[in-house]
PDB file of C-alpha atoms in Angstrom:
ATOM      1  CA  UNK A 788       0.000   0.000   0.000  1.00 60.00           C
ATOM      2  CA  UNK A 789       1.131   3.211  -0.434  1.00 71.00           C
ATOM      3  CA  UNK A 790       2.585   6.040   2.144  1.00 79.00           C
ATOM      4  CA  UNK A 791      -0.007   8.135   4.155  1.00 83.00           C
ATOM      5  CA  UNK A 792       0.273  11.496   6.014  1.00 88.00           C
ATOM      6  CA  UNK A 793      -1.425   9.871   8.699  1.00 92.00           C
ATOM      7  CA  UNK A 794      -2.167   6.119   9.738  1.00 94.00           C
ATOM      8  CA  UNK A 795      -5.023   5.271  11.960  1.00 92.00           C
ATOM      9  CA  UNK A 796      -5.001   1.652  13.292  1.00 93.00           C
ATOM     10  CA  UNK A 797      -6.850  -0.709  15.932  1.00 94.00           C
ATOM     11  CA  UNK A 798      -7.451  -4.377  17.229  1.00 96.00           C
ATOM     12  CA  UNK A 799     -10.150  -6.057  16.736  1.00 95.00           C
ATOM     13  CA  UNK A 800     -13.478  -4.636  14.427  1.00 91.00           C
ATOM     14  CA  UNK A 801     -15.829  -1.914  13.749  1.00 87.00           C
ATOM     15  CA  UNK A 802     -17.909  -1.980  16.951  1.00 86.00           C
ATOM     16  CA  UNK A 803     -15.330  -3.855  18.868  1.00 90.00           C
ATOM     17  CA  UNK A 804     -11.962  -2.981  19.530  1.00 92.00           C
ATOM     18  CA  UNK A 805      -9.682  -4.465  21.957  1.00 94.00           C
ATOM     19  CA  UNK A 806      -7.373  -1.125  21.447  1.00 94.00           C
ATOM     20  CA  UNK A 807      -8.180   2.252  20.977  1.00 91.00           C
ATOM     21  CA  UNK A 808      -7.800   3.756  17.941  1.00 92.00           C
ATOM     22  CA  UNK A 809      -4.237   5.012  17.167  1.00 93.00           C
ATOM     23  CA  UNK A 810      -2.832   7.656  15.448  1.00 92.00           C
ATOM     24  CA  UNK A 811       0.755   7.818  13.916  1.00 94.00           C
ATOM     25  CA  UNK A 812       1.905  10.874  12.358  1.00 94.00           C
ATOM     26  CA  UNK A 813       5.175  12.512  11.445  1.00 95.00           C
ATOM     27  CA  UNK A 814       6.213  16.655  11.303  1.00 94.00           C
ATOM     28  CA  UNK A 815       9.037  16.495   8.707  1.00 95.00           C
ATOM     29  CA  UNK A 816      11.543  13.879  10.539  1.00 96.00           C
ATOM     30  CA  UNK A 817       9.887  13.893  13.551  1.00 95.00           C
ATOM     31  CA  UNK A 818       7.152  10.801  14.439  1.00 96.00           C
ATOM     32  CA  UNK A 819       4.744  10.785  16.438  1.00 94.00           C
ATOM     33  CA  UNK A 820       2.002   8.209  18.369  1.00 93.00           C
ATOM     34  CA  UNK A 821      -0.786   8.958  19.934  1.00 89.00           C
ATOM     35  CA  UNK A 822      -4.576   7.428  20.998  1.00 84.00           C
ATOM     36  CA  UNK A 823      -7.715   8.577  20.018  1.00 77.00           C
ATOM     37  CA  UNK A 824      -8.923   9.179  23.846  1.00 68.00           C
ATOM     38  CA  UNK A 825      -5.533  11.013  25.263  1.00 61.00           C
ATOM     39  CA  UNK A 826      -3.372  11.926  22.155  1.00 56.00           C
ATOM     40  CA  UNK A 827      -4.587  15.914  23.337  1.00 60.00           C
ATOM     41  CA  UNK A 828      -2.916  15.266  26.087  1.00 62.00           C
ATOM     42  CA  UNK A 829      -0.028  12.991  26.188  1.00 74.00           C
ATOM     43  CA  UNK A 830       1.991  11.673  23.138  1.00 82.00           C
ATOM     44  CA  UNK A 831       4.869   9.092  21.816  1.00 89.00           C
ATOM     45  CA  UNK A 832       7.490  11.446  20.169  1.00 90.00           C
ATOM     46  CA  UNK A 833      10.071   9.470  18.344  1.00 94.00           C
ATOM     47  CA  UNK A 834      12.365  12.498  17.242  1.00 94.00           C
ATOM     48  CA  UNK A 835      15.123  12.876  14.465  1.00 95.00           C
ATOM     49  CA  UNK A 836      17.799  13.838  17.093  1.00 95.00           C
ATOM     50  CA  UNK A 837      17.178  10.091  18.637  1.00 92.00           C
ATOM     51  CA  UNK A 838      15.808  11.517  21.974  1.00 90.00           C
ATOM     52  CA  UNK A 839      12.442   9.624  22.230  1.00 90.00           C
ATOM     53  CA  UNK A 840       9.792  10.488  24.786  1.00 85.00           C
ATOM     54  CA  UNK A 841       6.270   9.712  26.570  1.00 77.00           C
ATOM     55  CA  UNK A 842       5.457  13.545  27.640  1.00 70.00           C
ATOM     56  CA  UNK A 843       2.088  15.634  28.099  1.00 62.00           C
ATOM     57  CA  UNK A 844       1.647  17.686  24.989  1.00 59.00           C
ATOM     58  CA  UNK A 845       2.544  21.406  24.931  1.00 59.00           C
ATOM     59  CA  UNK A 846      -1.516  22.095  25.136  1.00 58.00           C
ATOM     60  CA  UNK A 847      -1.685  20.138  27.786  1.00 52.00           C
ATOM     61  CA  UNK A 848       0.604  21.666  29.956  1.00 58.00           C
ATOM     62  CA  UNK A 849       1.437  19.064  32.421  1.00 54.00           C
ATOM     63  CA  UNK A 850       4.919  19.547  34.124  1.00 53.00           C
ATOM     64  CA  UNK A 851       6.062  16.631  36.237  1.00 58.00           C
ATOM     65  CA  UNK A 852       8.847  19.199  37.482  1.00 57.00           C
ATOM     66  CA  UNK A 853       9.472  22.598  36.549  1.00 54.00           C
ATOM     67  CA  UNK A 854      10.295  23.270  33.072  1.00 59.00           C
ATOM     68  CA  UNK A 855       9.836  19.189  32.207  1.00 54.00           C
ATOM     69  CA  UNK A 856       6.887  17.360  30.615  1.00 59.00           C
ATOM     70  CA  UNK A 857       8.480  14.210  30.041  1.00 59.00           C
ATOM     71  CA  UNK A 858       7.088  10.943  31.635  1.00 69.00           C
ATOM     72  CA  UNK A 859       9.573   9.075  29.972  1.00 79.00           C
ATOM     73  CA  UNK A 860      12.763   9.242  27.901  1.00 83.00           C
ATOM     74  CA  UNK A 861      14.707   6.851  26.177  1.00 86.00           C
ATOM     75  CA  UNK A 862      17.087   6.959  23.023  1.00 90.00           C
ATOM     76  CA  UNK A 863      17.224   5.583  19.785  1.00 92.00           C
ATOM     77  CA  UNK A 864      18.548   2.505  19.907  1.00 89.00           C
ATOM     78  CA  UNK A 865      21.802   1.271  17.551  1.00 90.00           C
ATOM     79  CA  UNK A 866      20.701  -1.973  14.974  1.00 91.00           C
ATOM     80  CA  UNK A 867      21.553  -4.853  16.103  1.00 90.00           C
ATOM     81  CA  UNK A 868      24.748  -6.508  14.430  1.00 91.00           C
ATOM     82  CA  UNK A 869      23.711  -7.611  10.721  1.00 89.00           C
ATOM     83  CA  UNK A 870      20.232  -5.544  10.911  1.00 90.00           C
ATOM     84  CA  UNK A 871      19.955  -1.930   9.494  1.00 93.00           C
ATOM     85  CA  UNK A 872      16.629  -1.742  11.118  1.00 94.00           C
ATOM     86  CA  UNK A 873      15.475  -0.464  14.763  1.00 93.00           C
ATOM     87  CA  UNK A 874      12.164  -0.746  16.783  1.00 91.00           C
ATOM     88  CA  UNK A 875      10.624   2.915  17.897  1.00 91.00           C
ATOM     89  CA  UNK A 876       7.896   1.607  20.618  1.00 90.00           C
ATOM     90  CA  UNK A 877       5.592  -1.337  20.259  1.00 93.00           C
ATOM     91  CA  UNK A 878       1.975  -1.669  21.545  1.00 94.00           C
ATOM     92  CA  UNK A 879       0.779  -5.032  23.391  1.00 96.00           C
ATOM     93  CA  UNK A 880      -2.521  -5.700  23.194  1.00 97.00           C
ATOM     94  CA  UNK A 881      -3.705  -9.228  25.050  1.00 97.00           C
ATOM     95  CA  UNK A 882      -7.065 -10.674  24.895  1.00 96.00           C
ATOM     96  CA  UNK A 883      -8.656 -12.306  28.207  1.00 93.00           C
ATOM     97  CA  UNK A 884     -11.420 -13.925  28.323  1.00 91.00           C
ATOM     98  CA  UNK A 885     -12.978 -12.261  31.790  1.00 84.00           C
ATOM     99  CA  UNK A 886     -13.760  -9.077  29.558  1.00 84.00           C
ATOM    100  CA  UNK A 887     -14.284 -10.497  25.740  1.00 88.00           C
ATOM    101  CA  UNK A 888     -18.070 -10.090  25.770  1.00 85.00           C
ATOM    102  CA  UNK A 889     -17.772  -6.007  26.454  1.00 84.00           C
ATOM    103  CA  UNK A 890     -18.044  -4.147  22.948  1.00 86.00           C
ATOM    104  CA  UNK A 891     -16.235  -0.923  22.547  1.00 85.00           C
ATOM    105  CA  UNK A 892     -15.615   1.176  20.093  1.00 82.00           C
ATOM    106  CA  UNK A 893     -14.264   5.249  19.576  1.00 75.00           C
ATOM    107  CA  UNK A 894     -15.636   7.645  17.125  1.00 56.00           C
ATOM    108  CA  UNK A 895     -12.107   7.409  15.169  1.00 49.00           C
ATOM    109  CA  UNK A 896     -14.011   4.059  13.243  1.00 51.00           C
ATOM    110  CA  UNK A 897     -16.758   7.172  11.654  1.00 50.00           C
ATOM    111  CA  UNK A 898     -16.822   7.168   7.795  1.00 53.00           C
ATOM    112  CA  UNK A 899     -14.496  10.066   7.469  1.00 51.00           C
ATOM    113  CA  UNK A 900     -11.686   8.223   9.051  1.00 69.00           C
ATOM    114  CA  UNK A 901      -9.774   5.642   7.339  1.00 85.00           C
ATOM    115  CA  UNK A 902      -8.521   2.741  10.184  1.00 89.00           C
ATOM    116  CA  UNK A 903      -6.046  -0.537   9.128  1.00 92.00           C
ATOM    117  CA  UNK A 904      -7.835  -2.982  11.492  1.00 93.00           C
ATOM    118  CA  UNK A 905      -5.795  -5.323  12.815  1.00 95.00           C
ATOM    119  CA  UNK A 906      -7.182  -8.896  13.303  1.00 96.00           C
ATOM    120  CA  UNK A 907      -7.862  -9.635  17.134  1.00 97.00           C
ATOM    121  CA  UNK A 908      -5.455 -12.433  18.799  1.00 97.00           C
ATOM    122  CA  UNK A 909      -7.207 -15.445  20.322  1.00 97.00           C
ATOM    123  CA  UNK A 910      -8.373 -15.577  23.870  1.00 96.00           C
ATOM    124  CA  UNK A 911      -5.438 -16.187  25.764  1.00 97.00           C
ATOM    125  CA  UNK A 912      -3.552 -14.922  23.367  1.00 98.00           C
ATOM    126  CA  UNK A 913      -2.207 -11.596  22.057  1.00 98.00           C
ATOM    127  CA  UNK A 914      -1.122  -8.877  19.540  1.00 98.00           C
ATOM    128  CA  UNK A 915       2.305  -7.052  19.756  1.00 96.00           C
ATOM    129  CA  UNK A 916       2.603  -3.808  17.172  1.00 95.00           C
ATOM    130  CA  UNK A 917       5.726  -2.210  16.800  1.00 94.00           C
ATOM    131  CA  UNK A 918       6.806   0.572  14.842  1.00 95.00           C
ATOM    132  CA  UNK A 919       9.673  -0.257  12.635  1.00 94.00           C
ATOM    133  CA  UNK A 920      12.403   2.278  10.799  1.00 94.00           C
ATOM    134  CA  UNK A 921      14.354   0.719   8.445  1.00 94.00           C
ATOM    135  CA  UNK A 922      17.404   2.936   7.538  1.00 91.00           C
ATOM    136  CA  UNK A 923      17.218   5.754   5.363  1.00 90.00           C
ATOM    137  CA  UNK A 924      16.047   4.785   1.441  1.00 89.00           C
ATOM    138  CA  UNK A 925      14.601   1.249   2.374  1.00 90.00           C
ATOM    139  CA  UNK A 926      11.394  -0.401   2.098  1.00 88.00           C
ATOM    140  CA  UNK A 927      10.281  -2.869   5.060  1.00 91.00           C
ATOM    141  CA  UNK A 928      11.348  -5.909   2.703  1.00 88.00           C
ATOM    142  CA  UNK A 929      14.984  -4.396   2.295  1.00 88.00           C
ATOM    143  CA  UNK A 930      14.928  -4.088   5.564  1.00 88.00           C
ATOM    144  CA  UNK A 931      13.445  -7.086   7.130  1.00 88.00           C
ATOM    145  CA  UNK A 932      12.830  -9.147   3.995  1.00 84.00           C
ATOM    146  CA  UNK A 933       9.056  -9.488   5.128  1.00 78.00           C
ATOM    147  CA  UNK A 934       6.053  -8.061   2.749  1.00 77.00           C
ATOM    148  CA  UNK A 935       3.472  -5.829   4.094  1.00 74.00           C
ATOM    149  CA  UNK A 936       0.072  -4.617   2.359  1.00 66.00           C
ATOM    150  CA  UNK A 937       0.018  -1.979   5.132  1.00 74.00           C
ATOM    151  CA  UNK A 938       0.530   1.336   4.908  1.00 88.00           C
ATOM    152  CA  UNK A 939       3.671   3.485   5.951  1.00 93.00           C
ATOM    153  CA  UNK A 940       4.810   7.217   7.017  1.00 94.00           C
ATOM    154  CA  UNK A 941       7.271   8.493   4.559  1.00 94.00           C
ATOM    155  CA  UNK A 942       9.174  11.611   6.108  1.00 95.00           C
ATOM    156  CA  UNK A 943      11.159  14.295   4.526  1.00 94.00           C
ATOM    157  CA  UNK A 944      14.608  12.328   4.630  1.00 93.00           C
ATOM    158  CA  UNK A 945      13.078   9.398   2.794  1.00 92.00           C
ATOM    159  CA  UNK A 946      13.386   7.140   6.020  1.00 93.00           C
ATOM    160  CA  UNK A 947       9.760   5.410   6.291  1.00 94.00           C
ATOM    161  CA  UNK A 948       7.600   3.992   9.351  1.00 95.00           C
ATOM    162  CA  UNK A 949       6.163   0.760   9.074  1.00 95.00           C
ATOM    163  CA  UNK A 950       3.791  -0.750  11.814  1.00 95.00           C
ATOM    164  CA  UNK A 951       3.825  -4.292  11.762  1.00 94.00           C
ATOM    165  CA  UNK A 952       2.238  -6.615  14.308  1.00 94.00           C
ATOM    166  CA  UNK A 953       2.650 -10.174  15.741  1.00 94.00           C
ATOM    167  CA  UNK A 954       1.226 -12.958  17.348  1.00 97.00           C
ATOM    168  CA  UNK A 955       1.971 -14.816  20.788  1.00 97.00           C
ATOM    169  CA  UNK A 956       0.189 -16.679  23.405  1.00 98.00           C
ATOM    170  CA  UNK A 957       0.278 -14.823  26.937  1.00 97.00           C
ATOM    171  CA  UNK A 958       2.950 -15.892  29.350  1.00 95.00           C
ATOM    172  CA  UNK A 959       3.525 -15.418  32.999  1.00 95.00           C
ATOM    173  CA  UNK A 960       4.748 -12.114  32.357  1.00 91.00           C
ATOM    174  CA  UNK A 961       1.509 -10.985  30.648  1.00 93.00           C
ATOM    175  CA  UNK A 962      -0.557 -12.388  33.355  1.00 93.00           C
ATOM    176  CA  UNK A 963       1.853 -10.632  35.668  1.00 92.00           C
ATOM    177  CA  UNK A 964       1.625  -7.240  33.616  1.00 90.00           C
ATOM    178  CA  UNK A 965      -2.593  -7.566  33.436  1.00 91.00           C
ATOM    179  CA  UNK A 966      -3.513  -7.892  37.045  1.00 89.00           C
ATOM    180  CA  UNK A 967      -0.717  -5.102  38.162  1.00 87.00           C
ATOM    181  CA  UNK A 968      -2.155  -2.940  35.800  1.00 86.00           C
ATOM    182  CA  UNK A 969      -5.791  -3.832  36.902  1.00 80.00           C
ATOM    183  CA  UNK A 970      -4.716  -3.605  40.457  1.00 80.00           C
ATOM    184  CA  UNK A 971      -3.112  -0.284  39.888  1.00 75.00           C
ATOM    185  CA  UNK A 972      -6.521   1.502  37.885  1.00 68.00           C
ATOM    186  CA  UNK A 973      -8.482   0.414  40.799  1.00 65.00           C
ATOM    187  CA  UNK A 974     -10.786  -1.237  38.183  1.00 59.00           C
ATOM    188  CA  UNK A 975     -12.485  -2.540  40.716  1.00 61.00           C
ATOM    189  CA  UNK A 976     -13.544   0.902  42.621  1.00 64.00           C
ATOM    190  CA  UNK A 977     -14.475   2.469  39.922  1.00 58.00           C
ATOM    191  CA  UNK A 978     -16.881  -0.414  38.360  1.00 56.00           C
ATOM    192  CA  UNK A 979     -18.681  -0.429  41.682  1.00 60.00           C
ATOM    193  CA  UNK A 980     -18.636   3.641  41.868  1.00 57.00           C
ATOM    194  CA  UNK A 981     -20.276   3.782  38.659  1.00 53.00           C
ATOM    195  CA  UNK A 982     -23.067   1.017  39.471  1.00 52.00           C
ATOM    196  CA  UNK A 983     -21.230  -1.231  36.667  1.00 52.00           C
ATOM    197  CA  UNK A 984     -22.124   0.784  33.846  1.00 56.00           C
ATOM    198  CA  UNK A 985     -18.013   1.727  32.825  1.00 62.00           C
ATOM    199  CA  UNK A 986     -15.788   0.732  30.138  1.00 72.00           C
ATOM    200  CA  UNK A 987     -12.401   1.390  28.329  1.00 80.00           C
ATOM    201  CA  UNK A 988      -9.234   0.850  27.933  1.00 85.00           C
ATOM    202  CA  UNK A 989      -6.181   0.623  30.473  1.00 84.00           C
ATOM    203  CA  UNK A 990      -2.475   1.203  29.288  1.00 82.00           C
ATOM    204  CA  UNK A 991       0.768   1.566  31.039  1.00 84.00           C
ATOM    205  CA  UNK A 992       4.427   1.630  30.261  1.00 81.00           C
ATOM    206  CA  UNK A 993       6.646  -1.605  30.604  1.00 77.00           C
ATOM    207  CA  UNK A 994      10.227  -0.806  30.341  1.00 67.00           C
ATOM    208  CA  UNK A 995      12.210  -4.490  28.852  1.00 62.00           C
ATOM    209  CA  UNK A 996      15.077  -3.648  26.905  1.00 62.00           C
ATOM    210  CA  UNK A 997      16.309  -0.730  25.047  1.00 67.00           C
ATOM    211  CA  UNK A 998      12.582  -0.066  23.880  1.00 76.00           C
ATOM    212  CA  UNK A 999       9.499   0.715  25.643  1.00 80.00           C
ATOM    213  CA  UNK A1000       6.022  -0.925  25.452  1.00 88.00           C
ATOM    214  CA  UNK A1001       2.972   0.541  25.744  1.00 89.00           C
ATOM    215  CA  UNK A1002       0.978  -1.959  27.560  1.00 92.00           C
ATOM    216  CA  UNK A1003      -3.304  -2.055  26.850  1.00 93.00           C
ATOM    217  CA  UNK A1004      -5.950  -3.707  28.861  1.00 92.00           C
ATOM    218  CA  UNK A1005      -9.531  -3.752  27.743  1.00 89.00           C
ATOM    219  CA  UNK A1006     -12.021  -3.619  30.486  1.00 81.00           C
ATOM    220  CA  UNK A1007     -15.307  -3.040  31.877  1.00 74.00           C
ATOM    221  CA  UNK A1008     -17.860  -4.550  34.263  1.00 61.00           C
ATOM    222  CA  UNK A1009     -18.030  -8.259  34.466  1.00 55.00           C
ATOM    223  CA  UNK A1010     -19.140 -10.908  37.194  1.00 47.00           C
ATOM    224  CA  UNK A1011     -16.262 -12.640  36.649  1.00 44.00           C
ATOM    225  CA  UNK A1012     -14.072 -12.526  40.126  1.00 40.00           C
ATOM    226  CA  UNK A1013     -10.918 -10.538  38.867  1.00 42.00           C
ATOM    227  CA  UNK A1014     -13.189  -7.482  38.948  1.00 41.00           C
ATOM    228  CA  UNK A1015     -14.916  -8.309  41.958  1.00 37.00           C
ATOM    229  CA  UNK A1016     -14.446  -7.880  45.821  1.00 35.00           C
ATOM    230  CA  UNK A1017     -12.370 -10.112  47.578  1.00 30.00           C
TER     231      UNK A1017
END
């Protein structure tokens, strides 16, 4: 497929998504990631000078300290011996089955606004998408010798932006990564607050390696006993 200004993707299917909707975008050599529900506020800024950040956007305002709106920082990472490729962030998306019957969806799925839906992984299972810049003049398949019919960022330097996804079955690590993140939203408190009738998404940052992960949980009321009081 050919390059876009912009590239919208999700998991799952019009009417229900097990991500939110995503936007990827670039300003010349600068790119940048963002959700439909908090990209106003916070964004993933992978910038041409190879400082990368998670920070609250300049509208937002948010200053952790004085002068600083950076949640997190890392740098671009070197390719690894014999690649000429490197990972910017990747997005984990993991199905369970205590939440599969909720149906969400965002108003980025309207018909003015073009989303690459990406197949929902099996219960138990899940999706891993991660942003991949291939050096400067190369196509994924120089790159990574793999074929894509999705679509790419092409910025001003020629370098593109591919997101590509893959496929795993949840490990201990997941299972460790879902209930923290659970435990730390207070999913629980707020289900009961709002008499059951609440929904979304839930996404934190897991730091393994030299690259970040943005981390997302869907969820939503449920009789199953992970949401319920113990």
């Amino acid at each position: 497929m050919p390059s876009r200004k912009v590239i919208r993707l999700a998991v799952g299917e019009v009417g229900n998504q097990l991500s939110p909707t995503y936007r990827i975008w670039n300003n010349r050599n600068d790119v940048y990631l963002g959700d439909r529900m908090t990209a106003q506020f916070f964004k993933v800024s992978l910038h041409e000078s190879g400082v990368w950040t998670m920070a609250a956007t300049s509208d937002f305002g948010l200053e952790l300290q004085p002068g600083n709106r950076r949640l997190k920082t890392w740098y671009r990472p070197p390719p690894d011996p014999g690649q000429t490729w490197v990972s910017g962030t990747n997005i984990a998306v993991p199905r369970i089955p205590q939440v599969d019957h909720i149906k969400i969806t965002d108003c980025h799925t309207g018909k003015h606004k073009e989303v690459d839906w990406i197949p929902a992984p099996e219960i138990g299972t899940k999706v891993v998408i991660s942003l991949i810049l291939p050096a400067q003049g190369q196509s994924l398949a120089d790159a990574m010798d793999v074929e894509t019919d999705g679509h790419y960022l092409e910025l001003d330097n020629e370098q593109r932006v591919y997101p590509i996804c893959g496929y795993s079955l949840l490990d201990r690590v997941d299972h460790e990564n879902i209930a923290r993140i659970l435990a730390d939203s207070k999913a629980r408190e707020w289900i009961r607050t709002n008499n059951n009738d609440v929904f979304g998404f839930l996404t934190s940052w897991m730091r393994g390696g030299l690259v970040p992960c943005l981390y997302v949980v869907k969820w939503g009321a449920t009789p199953n006993p992970l949401f319920g009081q113990r």
